[in-house]
Coordinates of C-alpha atoms and ligand atoms in Angstrom, one line a residue:
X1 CA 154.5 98.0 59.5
X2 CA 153.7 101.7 60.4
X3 CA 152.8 101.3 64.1
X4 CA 150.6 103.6 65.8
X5 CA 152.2 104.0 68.8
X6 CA 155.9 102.2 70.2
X7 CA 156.7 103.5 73.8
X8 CA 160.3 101.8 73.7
X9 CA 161.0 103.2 70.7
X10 CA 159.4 107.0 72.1
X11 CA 161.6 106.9 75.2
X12 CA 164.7 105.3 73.3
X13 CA 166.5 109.0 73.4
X14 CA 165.6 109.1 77.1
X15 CA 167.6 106.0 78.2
X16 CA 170.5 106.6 79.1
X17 CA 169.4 109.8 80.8
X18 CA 167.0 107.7 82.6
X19 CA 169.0 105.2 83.6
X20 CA 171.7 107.7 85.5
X21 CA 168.8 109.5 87.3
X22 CA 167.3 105.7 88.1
X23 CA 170.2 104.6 89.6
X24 CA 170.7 107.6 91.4
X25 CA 167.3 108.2 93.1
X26 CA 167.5 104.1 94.0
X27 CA 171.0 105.0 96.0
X28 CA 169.4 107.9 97.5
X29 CA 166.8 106.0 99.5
X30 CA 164.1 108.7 99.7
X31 CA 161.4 107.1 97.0
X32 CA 158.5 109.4 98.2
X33 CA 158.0 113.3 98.1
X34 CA 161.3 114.5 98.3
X35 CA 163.7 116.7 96.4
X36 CA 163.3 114.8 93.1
X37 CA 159.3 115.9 93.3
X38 CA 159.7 119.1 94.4
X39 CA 162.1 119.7 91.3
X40 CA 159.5 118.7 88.9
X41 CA 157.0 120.3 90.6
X42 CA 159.4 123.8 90.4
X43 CA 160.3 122.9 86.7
X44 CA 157.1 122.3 85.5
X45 CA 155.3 125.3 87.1
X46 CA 158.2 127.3 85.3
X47 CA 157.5 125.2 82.6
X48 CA 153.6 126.6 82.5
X49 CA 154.0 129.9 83.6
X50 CA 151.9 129.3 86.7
X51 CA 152.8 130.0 90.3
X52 CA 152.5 126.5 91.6
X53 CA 152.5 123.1 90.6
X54 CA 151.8 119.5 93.2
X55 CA 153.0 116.3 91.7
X56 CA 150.0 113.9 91.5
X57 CA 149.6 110.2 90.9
X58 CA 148.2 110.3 87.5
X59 CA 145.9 112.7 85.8
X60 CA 142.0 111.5 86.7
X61 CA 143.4 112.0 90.5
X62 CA 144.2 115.4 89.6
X63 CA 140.5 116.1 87.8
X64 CA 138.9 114.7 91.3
X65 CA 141.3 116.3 93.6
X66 CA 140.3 120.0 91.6
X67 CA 136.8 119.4 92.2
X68 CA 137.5 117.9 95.6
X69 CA 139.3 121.3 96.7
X70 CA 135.9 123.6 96.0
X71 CA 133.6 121.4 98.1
X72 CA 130.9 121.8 96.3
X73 CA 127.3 120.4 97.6
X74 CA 126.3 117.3 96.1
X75 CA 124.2 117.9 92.9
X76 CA 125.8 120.6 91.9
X77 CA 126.5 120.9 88.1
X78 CA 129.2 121.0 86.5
X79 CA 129.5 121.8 82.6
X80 CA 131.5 119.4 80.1
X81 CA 132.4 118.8 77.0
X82 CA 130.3 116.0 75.5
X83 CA 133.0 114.8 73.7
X84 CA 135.8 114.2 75.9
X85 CA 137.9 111.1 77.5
X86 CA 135.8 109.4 80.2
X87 CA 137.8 110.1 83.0
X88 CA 137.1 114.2 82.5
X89 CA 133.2 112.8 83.4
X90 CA 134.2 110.1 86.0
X91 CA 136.0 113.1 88.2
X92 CA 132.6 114.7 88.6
X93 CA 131.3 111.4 89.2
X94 CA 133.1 110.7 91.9
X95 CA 132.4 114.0 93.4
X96 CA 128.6 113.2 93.7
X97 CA 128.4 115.9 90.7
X98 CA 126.4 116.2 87.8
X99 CA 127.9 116.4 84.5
X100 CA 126.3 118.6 82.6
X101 CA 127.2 117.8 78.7
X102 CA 127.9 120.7 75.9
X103 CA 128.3 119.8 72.4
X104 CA 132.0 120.4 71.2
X105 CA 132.2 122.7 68.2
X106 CA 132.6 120.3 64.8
X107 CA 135.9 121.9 63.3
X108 CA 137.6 122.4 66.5
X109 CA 136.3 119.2 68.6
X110 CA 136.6 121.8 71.6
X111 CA 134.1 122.3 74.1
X112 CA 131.2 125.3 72.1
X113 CA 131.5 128.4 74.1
X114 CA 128.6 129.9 72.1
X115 CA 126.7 126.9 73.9
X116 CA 127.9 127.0 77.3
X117 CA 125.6 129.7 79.0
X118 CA 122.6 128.2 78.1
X119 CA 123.7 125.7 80.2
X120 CA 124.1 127.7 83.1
X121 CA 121.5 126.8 85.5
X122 CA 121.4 128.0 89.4
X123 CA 123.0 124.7 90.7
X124 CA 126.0 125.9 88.0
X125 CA 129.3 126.2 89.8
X126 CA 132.2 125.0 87.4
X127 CA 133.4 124.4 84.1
X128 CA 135.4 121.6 83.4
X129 CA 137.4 122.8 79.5
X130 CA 139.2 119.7 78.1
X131 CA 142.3 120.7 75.4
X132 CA 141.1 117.6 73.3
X133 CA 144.0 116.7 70.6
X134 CA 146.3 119.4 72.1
X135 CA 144.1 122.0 70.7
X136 CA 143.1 124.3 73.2
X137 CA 139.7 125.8 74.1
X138 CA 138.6 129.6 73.5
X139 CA 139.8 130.4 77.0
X140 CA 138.9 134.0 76.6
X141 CA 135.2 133.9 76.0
X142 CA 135.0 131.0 78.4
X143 CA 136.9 132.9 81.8
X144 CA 134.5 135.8 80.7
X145 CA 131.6 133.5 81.0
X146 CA 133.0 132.0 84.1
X147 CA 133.6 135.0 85.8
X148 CA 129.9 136.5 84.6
X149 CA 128.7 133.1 86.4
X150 CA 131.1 133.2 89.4
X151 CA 132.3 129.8 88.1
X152 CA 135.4 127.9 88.8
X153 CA 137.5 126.4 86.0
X154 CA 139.3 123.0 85.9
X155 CA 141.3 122.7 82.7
X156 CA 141.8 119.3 81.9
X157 CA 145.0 119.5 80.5
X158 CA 146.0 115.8 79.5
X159 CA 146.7 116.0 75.9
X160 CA 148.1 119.8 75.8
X161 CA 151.3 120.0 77.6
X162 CA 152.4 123.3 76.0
X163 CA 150.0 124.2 74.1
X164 CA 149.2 127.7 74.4
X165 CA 146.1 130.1 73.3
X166 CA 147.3 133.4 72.8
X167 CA 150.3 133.1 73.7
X168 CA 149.0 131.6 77.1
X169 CA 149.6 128.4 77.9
X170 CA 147.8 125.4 78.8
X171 CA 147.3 125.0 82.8
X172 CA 147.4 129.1 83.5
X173 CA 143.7 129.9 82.4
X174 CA 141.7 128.2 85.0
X175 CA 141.6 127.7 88.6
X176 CA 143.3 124.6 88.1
X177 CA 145.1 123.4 85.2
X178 CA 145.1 119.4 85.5
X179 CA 147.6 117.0 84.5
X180 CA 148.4 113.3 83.0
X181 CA 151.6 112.0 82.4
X182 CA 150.7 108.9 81.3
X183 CA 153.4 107.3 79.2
X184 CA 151.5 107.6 75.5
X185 CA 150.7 112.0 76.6
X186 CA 153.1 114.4 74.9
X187 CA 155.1 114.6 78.3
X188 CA 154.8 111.0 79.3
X189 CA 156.4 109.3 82.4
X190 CA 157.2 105.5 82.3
X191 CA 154.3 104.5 84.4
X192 CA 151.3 106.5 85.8
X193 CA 152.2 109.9 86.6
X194 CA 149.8 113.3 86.7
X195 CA 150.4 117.2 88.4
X196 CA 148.0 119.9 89.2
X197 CA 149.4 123.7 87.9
X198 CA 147.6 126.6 89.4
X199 CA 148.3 130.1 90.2
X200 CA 146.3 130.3 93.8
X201 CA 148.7 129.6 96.7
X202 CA 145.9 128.5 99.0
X203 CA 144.0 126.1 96.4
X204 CA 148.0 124.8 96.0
X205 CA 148.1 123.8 99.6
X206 CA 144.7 122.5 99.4
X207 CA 145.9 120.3 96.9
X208 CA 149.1 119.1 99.0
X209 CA 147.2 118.4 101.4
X210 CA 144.5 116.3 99.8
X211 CA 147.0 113.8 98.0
X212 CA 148.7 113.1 101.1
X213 CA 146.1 111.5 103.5
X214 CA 144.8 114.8 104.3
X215 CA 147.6 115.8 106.2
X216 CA 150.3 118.7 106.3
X217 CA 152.2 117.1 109.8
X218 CA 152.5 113.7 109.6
X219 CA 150.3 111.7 111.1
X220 CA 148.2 114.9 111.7
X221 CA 145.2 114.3 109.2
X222 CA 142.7 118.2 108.9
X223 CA 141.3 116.7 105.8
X224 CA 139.5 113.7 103.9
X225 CA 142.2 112.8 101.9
X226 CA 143.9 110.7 99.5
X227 CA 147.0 108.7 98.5
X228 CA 147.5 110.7 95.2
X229 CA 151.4 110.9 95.7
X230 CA 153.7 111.3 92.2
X231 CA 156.6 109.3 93.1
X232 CA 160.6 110.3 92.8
X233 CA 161.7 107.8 90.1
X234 CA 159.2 109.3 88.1
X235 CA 159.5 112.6 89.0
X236 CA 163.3 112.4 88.2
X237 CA 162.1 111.1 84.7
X238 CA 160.2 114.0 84.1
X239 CA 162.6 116.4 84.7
X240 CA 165.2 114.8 81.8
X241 CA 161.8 114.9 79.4
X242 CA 160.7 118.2 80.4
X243 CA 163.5 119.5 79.1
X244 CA 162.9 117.9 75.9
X245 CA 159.0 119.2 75.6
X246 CA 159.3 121.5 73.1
X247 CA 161.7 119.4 70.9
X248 CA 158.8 116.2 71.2
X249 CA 156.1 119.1 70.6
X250 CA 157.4 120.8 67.6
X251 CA 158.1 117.8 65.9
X252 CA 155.2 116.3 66.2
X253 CA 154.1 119.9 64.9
X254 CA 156.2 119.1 61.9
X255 CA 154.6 115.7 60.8
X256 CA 151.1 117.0 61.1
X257 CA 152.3 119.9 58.9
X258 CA 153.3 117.5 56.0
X259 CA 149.4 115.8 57.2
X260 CA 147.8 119.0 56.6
X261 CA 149.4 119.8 53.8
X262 CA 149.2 116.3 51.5
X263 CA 146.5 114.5 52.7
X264 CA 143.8 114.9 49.8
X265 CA 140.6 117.1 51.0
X266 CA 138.6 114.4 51.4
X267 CA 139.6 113.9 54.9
X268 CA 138.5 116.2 57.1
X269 CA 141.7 117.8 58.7
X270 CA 142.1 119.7 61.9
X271 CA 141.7 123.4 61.6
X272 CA 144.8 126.1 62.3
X273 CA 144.2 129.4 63.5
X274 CA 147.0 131.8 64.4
X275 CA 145.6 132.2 68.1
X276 CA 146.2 128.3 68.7
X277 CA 149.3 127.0 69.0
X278 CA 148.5 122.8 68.8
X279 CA 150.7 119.9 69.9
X280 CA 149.0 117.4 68.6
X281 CA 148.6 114.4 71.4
X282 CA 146.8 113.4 69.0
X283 CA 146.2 114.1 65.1
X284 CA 142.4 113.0 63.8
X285 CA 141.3 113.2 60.7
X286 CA 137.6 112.2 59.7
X287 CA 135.8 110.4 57.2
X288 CA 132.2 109.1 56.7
X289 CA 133.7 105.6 55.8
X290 CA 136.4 105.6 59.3
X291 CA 136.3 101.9 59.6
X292 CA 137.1 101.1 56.1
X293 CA 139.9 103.6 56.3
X294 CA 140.6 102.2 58.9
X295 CA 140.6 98.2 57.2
X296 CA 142.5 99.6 54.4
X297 CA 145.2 101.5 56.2
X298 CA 145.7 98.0 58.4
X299 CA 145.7 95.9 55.0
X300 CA 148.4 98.7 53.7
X301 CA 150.5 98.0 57.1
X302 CA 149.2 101.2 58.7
X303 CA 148.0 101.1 62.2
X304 CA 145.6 103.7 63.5
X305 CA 143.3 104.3 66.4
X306 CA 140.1 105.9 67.7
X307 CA 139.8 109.0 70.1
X308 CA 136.9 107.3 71.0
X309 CA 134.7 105.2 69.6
X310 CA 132.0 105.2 72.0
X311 CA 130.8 108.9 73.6
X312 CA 130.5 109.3 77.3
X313 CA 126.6 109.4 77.1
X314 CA 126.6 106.4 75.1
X315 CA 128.7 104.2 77.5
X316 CA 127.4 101.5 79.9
X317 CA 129.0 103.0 83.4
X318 CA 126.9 106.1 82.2
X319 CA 123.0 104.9 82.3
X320 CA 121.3 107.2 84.5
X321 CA 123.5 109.4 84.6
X322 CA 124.1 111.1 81.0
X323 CA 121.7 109.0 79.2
X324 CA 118.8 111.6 78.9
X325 CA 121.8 114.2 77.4
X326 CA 121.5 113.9 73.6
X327 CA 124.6 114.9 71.9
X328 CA 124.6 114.4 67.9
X329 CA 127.7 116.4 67.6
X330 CA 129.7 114.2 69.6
X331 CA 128.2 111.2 68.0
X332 CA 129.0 112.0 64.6
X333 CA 132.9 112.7 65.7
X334 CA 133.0 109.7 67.6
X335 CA 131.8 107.4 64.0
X336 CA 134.2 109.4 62.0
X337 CA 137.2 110.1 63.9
X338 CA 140.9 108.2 62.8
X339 CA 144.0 108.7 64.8
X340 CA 147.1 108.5 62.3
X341 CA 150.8 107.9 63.3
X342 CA 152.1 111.6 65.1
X343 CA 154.8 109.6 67.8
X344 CA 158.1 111.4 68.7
X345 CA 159.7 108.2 67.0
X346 CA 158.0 108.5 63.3
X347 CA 159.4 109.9 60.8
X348 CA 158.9 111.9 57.9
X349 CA 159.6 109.4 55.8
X350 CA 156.9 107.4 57.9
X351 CA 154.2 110.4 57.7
X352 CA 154.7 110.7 53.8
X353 CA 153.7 107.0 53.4
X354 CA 150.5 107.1 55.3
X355 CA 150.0 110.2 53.4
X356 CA 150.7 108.1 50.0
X357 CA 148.8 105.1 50.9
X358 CA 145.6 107.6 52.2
X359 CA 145.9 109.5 48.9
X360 CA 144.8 106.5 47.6
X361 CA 141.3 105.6 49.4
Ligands
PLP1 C1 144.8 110.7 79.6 C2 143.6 111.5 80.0 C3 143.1 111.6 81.3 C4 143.5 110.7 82.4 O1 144.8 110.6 82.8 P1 145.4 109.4 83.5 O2 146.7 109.8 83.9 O3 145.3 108.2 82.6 O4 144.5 109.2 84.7 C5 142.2 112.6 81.5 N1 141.7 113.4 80.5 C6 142.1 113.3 79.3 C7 141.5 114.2 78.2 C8 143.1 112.3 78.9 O5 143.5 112.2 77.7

């Protein structure tokens, strides 16, 4: 069997690393917000070329603690992909905002920039970009448009640690480049686990303060705030596969190059373009018959999965809130879509066999 996804077997290099670092923070007795956090933080910022980064608890806090920071009115709108994970929508939510949905383009599953400014309404006051797959978005056209607009931008950075548009990466476009580091992401974390990046020392401390009860002195609260606190043990762990990021990204690189090479043209295969450099969270592929692909790989001992099945505006939490939002494009991806094996642990050898077995449908 050709599992999808093994998280023992991803962090199996990481063990022993782990386990020094575990035992060490345990002896050190300082669990919360201390050096092993603020080395992360210092790594990782380095890491994303930004100015600052704050450890968070896992990545939606860090979507609803970038929203948070602006204090924007209730009703104001902020603009979406249609297309992405729910918890991209549930941030605005949860800010008493309205998501404003744009269709992603088809070829690049990315938020449309060509169909963000008609959008744009009065009540406008962010955009909310989403690297979906590790691809990133046109961040060029879209900080034009933002700063046309006087817009903020949250980039929803959860699949696309390092990934970089020209030569740019991931988390140092926007306002506010947020974070997951839940265990499946490319730089995953044993348990929940998310970080803001940004390059605005004020909007930083805003930030600090907001995932720490709202307060700066202890017990002195100047803020509504939160417990949104990334813990050491984690943080340590981070640090050992930080240093590995590029290793996990470019060989996940590798196996979707043997993908987009072999893989017969009647799967539709994500596009390359020499302004994009991808890391491939995840690697789709589409086909008008995805669930008997998807039957067929299973019979063939191939487990896949679906980056989603449902869209946003078609699930139940959403009634009356997206519902009158049409969004074809994003329907049509989410019927088609198939996630194939990309983990740090597969192999070549693995890749080449769903390629065989594919070649075959
Ligand atoms: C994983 C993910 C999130 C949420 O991160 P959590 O750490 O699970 O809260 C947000 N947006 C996208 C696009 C994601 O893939």
């Amino acid at each position: 069997m050709i599992e999808y996804e093994n998280l023992g077997k991803l962090n199996k290099p990481f063990f022993e690393e782990y386990e020094k670092t575990f035992k060490q923070t345990l002896e050190s007795g300082w669990y919360i917000l201390g050096s092993k956090v603020q080395s992360f933080e210092n790594e990782f910022a380095v890491y994303c070329n930004t100015r600052y980064c704050v450890g968070l608890a896992n990545g939606l806090d860090a979507l609803i603690l970038a929203l948070r920071a602006f204090n924007f009115e209730k009703g104001t709108e902020v603009i979406v992909p249609s297309n992405t994970y729910i918890a991209t929508i549930l941030s605005i939510v949860h800010n008493n905002l309205q998501p404003i949905l744009v269709e992603p383009d088809i070829t690049t599953y990315n938020i449309d920039a060509k169909k963000i400014e008609e959008k744009i309404t009065s009540k406008t006051r962010a955009i909310m970009v989403v690297h979906l797959y590790g691809k990133m978005c046109e961040m060029d056209i879209i900080t034009a448009i933002a700063k046309k607009y006087n817009l903020k931008i949250i980039e929803d950075c959860a699949q696309a640690h390092g990934a970089t548009y020209k030569k740019k990466k991931a988390g140092n476009w926007g306002d506010f480049g947020a974070f997951s580091f839940y265990p499946t992401k490319n730089l995953g974390a044993v348990a929940d686990a998310g970080a803001m990046t940004t390059n605005d020392e004020q909007l930083a401390e805003t930030i600090k303060i907001l995932r720490n009860y709202g307060s700066k002195t202890k017990y002195y609260n100047e803020a509504v705030g939160f417990n949104s606190r990334l813990d050491e043990i984690q943080a340590a762990f981070l640090s050992v596969k930080l240093k590995q990021l590029d290793k996990i990204n470019s060989h996940k690189r590798k196996l979707a190059a043997l993908y987009l090479q072999y893989l017969k043209p009647d799967f539709i295969k994500p596009v390359i373009h020499s302004d994009y450099d991808d890391i491939y969270h995840i690697f789709n592929i589409r086909h008008p018959k995805r669930d008997a692909l998807k039957d067929y790989l299973l019979k063939n001992e191939i487990k896949t999965d679906i980056h989603y099945p449902v869209a946003p505006n078609k699930q139940k939490a959403m009634l009356g809130i997206l519902d009158n939002q049409p969004t074809p494009i994003a329907e049509e991806i989410h019927q088609t879509t198939l996630s194939l094996p990309i983990s740090y642990f597969h192999t070549e050898e693995d890749v080449l066999k769903v390629i065989e077995v594919m070649n075959k449908f």
